[in-house]
PDB file of C-alpha atoms and ligand atoms in Angstrom:
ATOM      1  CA  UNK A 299       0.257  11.991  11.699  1.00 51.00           C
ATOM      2  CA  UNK A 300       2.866  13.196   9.251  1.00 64.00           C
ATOM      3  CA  UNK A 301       3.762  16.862   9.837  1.00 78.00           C
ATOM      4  CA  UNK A 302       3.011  18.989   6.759  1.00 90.00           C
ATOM      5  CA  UNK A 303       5.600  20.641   4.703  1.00 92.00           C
ATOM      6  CA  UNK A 304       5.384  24.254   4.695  1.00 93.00           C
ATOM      7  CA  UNK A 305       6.869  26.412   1.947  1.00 94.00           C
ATOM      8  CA  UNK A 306       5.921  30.373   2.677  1.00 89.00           C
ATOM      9  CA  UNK A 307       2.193  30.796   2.482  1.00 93.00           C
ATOM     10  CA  UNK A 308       1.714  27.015   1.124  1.00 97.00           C
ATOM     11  CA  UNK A 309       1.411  23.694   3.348  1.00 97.00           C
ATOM     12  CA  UNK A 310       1.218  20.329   1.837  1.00 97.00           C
ATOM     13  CA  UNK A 311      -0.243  17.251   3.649  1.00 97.00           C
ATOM     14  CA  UNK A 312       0.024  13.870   3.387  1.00 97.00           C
ATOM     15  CA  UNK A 313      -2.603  11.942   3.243  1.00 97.00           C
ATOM     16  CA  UNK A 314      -2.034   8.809   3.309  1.00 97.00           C
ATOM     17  CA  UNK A 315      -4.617   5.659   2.833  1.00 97.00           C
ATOM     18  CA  UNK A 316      -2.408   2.716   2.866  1.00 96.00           C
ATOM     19  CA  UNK A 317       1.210   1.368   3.646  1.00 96.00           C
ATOM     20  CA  UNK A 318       2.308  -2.017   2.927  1.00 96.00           C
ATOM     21  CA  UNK A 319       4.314  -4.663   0.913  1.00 97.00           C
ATOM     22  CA  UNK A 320       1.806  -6.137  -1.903  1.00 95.00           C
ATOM     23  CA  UNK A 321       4.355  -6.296  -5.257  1.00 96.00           C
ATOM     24  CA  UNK A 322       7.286  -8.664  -5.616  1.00 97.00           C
ATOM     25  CA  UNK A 323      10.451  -6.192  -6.621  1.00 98.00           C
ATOM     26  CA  UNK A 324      11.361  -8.287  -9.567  1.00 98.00           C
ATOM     27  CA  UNK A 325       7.889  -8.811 -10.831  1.00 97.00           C
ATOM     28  CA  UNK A 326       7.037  -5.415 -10.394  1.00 98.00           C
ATOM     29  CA  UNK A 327      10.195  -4.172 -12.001  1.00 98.00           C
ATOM     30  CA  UNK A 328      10.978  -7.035 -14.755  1.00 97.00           C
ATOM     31  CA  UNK A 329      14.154  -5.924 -16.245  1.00 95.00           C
ATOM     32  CA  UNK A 330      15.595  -5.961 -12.235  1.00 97.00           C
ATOM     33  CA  UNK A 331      18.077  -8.990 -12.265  1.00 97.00           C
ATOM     34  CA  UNK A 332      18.026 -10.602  -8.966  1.00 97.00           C
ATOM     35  CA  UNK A 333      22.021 -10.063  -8.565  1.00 97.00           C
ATOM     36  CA  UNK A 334      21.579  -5.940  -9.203  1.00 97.00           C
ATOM     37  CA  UNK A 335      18.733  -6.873  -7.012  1.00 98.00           C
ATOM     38  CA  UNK A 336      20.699  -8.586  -4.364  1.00 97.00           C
ATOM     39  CA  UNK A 337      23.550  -5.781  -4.674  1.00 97.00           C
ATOM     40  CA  UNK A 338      21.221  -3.233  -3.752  1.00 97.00           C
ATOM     41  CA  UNK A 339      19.253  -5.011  -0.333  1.00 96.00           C
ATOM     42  CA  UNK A 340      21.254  -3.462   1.944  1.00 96.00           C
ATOM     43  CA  UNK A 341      20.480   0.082   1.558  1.00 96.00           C
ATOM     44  CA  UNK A 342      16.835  -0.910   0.494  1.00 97.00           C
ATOM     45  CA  UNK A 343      15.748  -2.844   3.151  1.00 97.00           C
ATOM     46  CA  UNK A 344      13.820  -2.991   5.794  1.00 96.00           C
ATOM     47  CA  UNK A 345      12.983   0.861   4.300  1.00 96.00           C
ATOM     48  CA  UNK A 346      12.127   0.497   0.757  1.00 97.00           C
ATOM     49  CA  UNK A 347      12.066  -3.423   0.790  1.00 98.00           C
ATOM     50  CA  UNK A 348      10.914  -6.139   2.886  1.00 97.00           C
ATOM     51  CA  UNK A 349      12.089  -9.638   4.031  1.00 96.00           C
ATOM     52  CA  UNK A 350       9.999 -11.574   1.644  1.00 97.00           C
ATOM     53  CA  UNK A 351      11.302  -8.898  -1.503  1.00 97.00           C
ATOM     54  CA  UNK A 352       8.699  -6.953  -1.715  1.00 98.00           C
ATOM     55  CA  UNK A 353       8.580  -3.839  -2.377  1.00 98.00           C
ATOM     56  CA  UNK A 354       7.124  -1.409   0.282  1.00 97.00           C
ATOM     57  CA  UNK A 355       5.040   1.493  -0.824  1.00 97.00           C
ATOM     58  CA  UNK A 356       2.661   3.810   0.211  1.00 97.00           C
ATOM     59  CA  UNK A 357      -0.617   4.765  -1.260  1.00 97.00           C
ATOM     60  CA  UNK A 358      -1.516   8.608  -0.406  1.00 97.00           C
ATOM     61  CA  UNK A 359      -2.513  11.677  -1.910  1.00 98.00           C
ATOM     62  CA  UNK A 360      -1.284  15.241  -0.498  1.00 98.00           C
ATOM     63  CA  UNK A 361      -3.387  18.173   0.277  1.00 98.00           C
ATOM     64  CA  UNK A 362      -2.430  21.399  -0.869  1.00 98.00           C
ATOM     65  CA  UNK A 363      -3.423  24.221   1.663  1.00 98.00           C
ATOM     66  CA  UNK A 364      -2.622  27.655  -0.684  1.00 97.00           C
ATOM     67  CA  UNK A 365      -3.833  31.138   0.296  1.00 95.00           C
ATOM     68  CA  UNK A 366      -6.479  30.880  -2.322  1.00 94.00           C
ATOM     69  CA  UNK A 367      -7.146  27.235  -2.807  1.00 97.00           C
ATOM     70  CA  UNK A 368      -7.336  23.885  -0.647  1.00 98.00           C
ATOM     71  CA  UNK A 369      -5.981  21.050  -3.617  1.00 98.00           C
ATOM     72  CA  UNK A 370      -6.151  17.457  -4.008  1.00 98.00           C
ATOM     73  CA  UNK A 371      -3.146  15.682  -5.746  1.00 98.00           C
ATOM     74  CA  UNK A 372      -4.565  12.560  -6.209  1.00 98.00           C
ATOM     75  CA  UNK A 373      -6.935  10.458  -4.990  1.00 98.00           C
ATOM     76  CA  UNK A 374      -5.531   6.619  -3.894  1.00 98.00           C
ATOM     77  CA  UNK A 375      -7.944   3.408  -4.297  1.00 98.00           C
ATOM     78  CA  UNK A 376     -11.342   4.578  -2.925  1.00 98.00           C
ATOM     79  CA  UNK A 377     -14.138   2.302  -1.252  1.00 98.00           C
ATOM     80  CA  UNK A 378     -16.205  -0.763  -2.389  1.00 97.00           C
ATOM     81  CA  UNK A 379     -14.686  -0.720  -6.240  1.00 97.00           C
ATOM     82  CA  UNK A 380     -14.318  -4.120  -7.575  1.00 96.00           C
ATOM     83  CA  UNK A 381     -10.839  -4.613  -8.366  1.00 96.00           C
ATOM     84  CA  UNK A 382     -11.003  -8.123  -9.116  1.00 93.00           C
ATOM     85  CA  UNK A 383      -7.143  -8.302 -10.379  1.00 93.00           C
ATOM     86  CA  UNK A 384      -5.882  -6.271  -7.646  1.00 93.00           C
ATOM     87  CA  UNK A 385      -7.176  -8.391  -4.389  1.00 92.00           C
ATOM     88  CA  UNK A 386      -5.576  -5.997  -1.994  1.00 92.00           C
ATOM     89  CA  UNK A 387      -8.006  -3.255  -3.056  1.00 95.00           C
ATOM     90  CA  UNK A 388     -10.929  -4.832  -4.144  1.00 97.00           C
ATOM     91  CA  UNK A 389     -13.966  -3.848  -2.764  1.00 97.00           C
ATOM     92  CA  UNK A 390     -11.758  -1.832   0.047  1.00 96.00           C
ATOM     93  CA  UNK A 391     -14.250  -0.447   3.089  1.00 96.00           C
ATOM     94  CA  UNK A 392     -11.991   1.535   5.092  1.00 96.00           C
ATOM     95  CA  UNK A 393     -12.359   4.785   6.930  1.00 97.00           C
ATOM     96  CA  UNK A 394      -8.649   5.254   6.818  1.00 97.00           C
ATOM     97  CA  UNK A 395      -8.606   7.816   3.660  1.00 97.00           C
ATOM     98  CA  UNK A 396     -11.445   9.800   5.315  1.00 96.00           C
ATOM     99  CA  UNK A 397      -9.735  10.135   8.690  1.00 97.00           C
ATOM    100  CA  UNK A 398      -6.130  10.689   7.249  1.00 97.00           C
ATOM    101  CA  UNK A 399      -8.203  13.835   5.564  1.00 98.00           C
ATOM    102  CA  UNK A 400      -9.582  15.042   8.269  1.00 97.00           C
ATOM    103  CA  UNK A 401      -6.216  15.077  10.069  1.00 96.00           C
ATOM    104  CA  UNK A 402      -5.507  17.839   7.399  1.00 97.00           C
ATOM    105  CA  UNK A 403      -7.981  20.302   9.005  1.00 96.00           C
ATOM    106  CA  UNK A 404     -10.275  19.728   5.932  1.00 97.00           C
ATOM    107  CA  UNK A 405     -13.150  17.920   5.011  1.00 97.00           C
ATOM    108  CA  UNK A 406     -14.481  16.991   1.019  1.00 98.00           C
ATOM    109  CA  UNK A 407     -16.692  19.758   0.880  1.00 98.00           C
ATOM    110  CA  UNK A 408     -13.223  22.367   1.317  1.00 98.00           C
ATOM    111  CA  UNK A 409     -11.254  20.952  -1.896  1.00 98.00           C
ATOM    112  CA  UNK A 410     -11.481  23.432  -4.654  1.00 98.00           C
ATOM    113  CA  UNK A 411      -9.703  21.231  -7.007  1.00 98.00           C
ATOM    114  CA  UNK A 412      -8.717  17.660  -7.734  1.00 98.00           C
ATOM    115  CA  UNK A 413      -5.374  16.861  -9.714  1.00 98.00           C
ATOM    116  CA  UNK A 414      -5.669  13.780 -11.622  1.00 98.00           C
ATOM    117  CA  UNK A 415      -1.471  13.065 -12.367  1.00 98.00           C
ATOM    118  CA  UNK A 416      -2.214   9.989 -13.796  1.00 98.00           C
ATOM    119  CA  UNK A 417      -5.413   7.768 -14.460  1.00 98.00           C
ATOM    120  CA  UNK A 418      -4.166   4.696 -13.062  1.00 98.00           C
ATOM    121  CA  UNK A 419      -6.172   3.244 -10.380  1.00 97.00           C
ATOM    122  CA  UNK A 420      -4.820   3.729  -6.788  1.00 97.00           C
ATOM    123  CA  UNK A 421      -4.518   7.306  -7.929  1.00 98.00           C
ATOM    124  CA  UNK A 422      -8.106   7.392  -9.200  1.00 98.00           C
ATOM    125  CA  UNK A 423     -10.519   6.066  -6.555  1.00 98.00           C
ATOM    126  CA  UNK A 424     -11.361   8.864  -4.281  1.00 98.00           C
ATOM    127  CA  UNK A 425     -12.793  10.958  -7.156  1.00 98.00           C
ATOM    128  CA  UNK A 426     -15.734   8.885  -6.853  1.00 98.00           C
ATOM    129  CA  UNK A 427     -17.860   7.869  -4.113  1.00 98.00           C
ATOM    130  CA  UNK A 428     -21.251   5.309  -4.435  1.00 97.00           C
ATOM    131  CA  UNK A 429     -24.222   7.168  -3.396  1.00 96.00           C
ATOM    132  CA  UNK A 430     -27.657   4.943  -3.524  1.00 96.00           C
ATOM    133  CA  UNK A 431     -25.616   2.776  -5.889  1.00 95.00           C
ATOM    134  CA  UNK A 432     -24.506   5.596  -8.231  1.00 97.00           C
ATOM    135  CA  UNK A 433     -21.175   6.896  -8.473  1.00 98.00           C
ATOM    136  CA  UNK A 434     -21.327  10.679  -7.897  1.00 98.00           C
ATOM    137  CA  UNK A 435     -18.055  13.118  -7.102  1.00 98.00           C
ATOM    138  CA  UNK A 436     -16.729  12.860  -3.890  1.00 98.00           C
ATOM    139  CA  UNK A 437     -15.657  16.491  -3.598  1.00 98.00           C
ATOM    140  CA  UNK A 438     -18.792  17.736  -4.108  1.00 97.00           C
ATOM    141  CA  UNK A 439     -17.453  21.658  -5.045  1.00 97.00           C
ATOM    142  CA  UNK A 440     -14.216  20.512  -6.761  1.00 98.00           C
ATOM    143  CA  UNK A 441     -12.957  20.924 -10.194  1.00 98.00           C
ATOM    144  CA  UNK A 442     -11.078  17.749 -10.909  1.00 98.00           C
ATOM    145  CA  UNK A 443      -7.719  18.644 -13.082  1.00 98.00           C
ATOM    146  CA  UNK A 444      -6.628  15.899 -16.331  1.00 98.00           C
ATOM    147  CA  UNK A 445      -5.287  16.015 -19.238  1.00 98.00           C
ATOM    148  CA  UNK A 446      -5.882  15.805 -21.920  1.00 98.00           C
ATOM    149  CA  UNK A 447      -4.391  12.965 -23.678  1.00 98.00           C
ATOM    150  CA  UNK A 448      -4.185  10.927 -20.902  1.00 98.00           C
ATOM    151  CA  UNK A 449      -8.128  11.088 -20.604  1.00 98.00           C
ATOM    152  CA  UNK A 450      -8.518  10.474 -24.222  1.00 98.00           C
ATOM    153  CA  UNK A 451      -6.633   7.455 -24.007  1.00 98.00           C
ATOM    154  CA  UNK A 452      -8.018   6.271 -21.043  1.00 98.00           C
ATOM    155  CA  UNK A 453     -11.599   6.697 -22.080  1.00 98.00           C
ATOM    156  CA  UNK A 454     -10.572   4.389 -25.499  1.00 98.00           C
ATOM    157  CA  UNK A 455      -9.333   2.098 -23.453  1.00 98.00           C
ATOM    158  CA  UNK A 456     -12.573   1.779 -21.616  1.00 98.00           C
ATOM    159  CA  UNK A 457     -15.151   1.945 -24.894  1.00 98.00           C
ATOM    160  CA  UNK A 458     -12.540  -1.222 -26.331  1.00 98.00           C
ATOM    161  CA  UNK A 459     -12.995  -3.411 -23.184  1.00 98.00           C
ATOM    162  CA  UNK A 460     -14.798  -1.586 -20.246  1.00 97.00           C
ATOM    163  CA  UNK A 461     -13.480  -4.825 -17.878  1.00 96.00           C
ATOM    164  CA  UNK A 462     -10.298  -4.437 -18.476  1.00 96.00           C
ATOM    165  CA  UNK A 463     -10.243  -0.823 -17.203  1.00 97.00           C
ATOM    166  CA  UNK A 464     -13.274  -0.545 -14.213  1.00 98.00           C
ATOM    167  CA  UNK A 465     -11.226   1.972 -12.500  1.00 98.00           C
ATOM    168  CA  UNK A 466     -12.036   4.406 -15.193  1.00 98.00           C
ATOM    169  CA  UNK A 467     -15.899   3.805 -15.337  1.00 98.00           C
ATOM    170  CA  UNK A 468     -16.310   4.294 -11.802  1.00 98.00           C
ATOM    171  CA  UNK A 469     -13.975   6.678 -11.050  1.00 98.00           C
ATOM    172  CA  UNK A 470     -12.958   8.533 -14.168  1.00 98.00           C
ATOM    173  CA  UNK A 471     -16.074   8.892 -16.834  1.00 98.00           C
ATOM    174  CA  UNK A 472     -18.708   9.910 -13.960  1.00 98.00           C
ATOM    175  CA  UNK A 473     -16.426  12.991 -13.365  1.00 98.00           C
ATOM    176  CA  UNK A 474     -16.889  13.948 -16.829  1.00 98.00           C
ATOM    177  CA  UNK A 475     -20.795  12.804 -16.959  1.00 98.00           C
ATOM    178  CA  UNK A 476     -21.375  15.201 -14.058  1.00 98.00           C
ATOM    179  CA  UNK A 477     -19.314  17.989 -15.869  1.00 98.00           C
ATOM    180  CA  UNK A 478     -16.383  18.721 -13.271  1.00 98.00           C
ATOM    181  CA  UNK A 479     -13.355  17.809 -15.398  1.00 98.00           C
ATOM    182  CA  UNK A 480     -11.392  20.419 -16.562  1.00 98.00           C
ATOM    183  CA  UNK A 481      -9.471  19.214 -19.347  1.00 98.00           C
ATOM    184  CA  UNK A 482      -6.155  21.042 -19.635  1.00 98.00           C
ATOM    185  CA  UNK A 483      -2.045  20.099 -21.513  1.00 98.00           C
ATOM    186  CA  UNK A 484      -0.052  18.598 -19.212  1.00 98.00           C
ATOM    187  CA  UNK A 485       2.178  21.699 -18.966  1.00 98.00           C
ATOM    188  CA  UNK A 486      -0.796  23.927 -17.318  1.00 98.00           C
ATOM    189  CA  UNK A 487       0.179  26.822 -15.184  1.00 98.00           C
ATOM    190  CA  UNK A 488      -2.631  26.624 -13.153  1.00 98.00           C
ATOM    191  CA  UNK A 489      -1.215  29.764 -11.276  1.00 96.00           C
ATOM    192  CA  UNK A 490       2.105  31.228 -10.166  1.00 95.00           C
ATOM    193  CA  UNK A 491       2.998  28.539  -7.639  1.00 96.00           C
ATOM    194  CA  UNK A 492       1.422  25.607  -8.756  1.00 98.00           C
ATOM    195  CA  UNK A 493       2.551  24.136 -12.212  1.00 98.00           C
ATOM    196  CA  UNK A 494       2.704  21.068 -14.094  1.00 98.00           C
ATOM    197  CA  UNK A 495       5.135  19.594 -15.289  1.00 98.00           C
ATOM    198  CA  UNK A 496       4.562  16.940 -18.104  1.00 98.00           C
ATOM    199  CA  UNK A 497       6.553  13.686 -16.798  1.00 98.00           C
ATOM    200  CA  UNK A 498       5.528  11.156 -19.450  1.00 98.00           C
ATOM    201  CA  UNK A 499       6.291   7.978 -20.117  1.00 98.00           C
ATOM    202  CA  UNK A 500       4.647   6.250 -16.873  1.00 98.00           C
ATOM    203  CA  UNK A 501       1.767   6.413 -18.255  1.00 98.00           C
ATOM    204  CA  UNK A 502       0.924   8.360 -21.991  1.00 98.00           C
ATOM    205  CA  UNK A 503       0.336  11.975 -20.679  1.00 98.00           C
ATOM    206  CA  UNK A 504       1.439  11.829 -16.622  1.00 98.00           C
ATOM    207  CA  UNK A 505       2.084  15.069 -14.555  1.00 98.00           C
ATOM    208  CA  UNK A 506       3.905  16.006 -11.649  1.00 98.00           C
ATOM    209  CA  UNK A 507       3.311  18.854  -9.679  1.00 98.00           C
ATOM    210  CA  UNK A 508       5.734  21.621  -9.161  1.00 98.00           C
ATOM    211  CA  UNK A 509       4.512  23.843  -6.069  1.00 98.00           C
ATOM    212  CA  UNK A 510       5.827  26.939  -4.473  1.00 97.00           C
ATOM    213  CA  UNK A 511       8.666  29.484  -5.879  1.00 95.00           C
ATOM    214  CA  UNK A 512      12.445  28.536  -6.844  1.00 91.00           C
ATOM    215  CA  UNK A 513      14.659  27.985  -4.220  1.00 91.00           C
ATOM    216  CA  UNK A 514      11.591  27.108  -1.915  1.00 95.00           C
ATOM    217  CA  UNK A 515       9.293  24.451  -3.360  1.00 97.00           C
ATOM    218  CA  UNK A 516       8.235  21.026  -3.861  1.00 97.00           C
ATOM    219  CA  UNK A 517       8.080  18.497  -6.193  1.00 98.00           C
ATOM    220  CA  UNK A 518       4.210  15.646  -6.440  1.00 98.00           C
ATOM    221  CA  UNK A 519       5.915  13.018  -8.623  1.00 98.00           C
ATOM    222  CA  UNK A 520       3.370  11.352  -8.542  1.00 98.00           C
ATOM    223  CA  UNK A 521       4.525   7.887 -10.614  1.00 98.00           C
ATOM    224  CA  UNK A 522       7.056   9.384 -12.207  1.00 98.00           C
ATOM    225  CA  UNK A 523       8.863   7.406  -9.928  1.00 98.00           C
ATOM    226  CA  UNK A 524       8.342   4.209  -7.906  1.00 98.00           C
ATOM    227  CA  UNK A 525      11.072   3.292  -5.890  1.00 97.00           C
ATOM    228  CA  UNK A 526      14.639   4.925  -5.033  1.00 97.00           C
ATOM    229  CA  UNK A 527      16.090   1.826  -7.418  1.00 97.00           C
ATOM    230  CA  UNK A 528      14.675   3.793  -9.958  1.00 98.00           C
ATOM    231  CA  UNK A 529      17.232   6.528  -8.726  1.00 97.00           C
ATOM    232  CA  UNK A 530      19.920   4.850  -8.629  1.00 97.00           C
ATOM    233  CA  UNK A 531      18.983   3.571 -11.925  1.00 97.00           C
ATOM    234  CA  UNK A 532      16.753   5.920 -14.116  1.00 97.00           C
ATOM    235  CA  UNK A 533      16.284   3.405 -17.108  1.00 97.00           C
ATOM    236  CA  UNK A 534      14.365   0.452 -15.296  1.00 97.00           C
ATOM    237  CA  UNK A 535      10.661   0.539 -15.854  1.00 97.00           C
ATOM    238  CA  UNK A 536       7.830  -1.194 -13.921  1.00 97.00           C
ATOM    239  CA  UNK A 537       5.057  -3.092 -14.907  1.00 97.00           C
ATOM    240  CA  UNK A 538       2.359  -1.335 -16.309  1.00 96.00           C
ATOM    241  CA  UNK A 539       4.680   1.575 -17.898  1.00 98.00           C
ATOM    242  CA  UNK A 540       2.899   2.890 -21.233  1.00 98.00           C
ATOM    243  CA  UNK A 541       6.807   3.529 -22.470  1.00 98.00           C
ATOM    244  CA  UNK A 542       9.454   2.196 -20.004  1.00 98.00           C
ATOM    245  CA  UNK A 543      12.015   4.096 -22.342  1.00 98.00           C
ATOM    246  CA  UNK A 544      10.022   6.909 -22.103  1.00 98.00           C
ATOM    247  CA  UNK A 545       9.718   7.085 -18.522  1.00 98.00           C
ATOM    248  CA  UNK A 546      13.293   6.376 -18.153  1.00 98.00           C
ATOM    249  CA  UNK A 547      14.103   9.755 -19.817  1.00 98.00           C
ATOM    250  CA  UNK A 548      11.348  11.423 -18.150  1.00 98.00           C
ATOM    251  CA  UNK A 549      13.213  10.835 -14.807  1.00 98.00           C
ATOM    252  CA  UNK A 550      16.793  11.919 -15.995  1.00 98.00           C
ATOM    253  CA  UNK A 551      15.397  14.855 -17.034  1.00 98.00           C
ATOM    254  CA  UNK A 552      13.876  15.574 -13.761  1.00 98.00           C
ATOM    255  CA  UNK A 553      16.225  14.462 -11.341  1.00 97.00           C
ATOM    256  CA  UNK A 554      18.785  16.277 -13.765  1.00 97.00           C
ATOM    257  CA  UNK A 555      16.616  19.319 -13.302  1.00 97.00           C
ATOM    258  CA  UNK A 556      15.977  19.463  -9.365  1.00 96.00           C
ATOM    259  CA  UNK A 557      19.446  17.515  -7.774  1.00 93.00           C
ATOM    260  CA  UNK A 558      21.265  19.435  -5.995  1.00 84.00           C
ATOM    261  CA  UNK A 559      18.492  22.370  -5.488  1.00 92.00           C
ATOM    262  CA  UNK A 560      16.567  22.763  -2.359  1.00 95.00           C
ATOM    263  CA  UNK A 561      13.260  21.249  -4.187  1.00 96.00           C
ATOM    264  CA  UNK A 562      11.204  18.731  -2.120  1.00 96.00           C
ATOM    265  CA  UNK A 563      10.227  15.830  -3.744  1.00 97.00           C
ATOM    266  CA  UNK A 564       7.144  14.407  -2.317  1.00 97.00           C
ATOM    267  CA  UNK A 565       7.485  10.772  -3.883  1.00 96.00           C
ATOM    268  CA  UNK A 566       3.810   9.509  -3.847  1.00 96.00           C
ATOM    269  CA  UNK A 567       4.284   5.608  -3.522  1.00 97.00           C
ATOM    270  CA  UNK A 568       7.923   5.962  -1.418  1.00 96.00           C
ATOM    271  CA  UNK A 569       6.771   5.367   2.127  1.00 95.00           C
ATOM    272  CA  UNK A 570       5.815   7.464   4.633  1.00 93.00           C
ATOM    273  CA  UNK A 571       7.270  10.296   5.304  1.00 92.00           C
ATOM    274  CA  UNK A 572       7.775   9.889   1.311  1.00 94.00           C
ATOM    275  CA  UNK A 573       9.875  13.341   1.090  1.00 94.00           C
ATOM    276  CA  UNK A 574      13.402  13.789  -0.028  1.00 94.00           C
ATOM    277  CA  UNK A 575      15.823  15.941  -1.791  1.00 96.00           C
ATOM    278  CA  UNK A 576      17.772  14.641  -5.091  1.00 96.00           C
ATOM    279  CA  UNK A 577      21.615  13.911  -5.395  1.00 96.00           C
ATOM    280  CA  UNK A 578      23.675  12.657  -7.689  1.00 96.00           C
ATOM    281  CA  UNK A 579      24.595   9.365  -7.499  1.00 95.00           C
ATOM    282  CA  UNK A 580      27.060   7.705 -10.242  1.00 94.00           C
ATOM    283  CA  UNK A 581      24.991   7.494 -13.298  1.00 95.00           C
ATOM    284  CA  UNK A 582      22.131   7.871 -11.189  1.00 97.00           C
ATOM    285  CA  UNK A 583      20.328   9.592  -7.985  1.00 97.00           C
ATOM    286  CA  UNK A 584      19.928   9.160  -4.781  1.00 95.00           C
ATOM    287  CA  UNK A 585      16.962  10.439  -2.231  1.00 95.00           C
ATOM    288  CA  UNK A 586      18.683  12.091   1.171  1.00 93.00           C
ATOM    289  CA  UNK A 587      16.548  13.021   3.988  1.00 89.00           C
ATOM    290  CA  UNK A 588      14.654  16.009   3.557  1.00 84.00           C
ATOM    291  CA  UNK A 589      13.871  17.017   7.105  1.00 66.00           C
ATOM    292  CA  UNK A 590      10.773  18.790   8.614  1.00 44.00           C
TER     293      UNK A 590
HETATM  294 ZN1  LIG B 780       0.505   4.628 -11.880  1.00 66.87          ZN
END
């Protein structure tokens, strides 16, 4: 198991559901040439990317022990959801999510709260769990954390052309039919060491997660960011970006932000152990180890 981070009074804990090499790098990222692409391999691979060019990643969400609160960032792909376009995750049955969770020390019934950073859906699935064919919350006390923009346009999305968007019918609009969304701006303080901070681009109205004090804390990205290329160079988007140019700003202003300061980034889809600290790097940034 991955040891947790600990920050003062806060731990945070991977939890991670899957690892693996599903999305070709210049698919995935389509204004990657394959000569920047080539360039790069040596410092990419076996890590970030593997023999057959694709990209490795992990799929995880991090629990957030805090004196007051147990949190959810997150909540990967989920069991038997029919992801017909996505054969890697469709239908998943796996007990890996529910055993990486209990390596935390917790169990569903201890999360207060659920942070939704996105609605996309490998960071959606886990809200939701089928219960005598009905999808009902899988955290059966938590509040789950979106906002507000991002749910509105989500839930369009899914009253234009429900197939194109199943993630959000069974693991997005049963949160709000059972009334445990809290709907908040993307900037919420949600207390003194836990704050958003809005990262758009990504996706409409995407959040990261800023927890702990200055000078010791740590950075949720979640998909803010992708892949260290997109350190090294900020401006290249990836598929399913709602604003590629957006995003692309998003992460200057971010790594401009928390390079060269102690701040932990814990990059949700970089694999395992998935934490780093922020350098400059040219034009760009670079990911160095960030120890224990
Ligand atoms: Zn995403």
């Amino acid at each position: 198991m991955t040891m947790p981070i600990t920050l003062k009074d806060i731990t945070i804990h991977p939890v991670v559901e899957q690892q693996g090499a599903w999305f070709d790098a210049l698919g995935f990222f389509p204004a990657l040439s394959k000569e920047v692409l080539d360039e790069n391999r040596a410092w990419l691979a076996p890590e970030f990317l593997d023999p057959t060019d694709k990209l490795v990643f992990c799929i995880q969400s991090f629990v957030i022990k805090t004196p007051h609160h147990n949190i959810l960032i997150d909540a990967c792909v989920g069991n038997h959801k029919p992801r017909p376009t996505r054969p890697f995750w469709h239908m998943m049955n796996s007990d890996r999510f529910e055993k990486a969770l209990a390596g935390t020390g917790v169990t569903v019934r201890d999360i207060d709260y659920v942070m939704c950073t996105h609605l996309h859906t490998d960071h959606v699935g886990w809200n939701t769990r089928l219960d005598n064919g009905r999808w009902v919350p899988t955290f059966p006390k938590a509040k789950y954390i979106m906002a507000d923009r991002e749910l509105e346009h989500w839930t369009q999305r899914e009253k234009d052309n429900a197939a194109s968007v199943p993630w959000i019918t069974d693991s997005v609009l049963p949160i709000i039919a059972a009334k445990r969304a809290q709907i908040v701006k993307s900037d919420f303080a949600f207390n003194e060491q836990v704050q958003f901070i809005p990262t758009p681009g990504h996706t409409i109205d995407h959040y990261s997660v800023l927890v702990g004090r200055s000078g010791d804390d740590a950075l949720i990205t979640g998909d803010m960011i992708h892949s260290p290329m997109q350190g090294k160079y900020p401006d290249i988007g990836m598929m399913s970006d709602y604003d590629s140019g957006q995003a692309g700003l998003t992460r200057r202003q971010v790594f401009d932000r928390f390079c060269e300061e102690p701040t932990i980034l814990c990059a949700t889809h970089f694999p395992a152990p998935s934490t780093a600290r922020v350098r400059r790097w040219g034009d760009g940034y670079k990911f160095v180890a960030a120890g224990g």
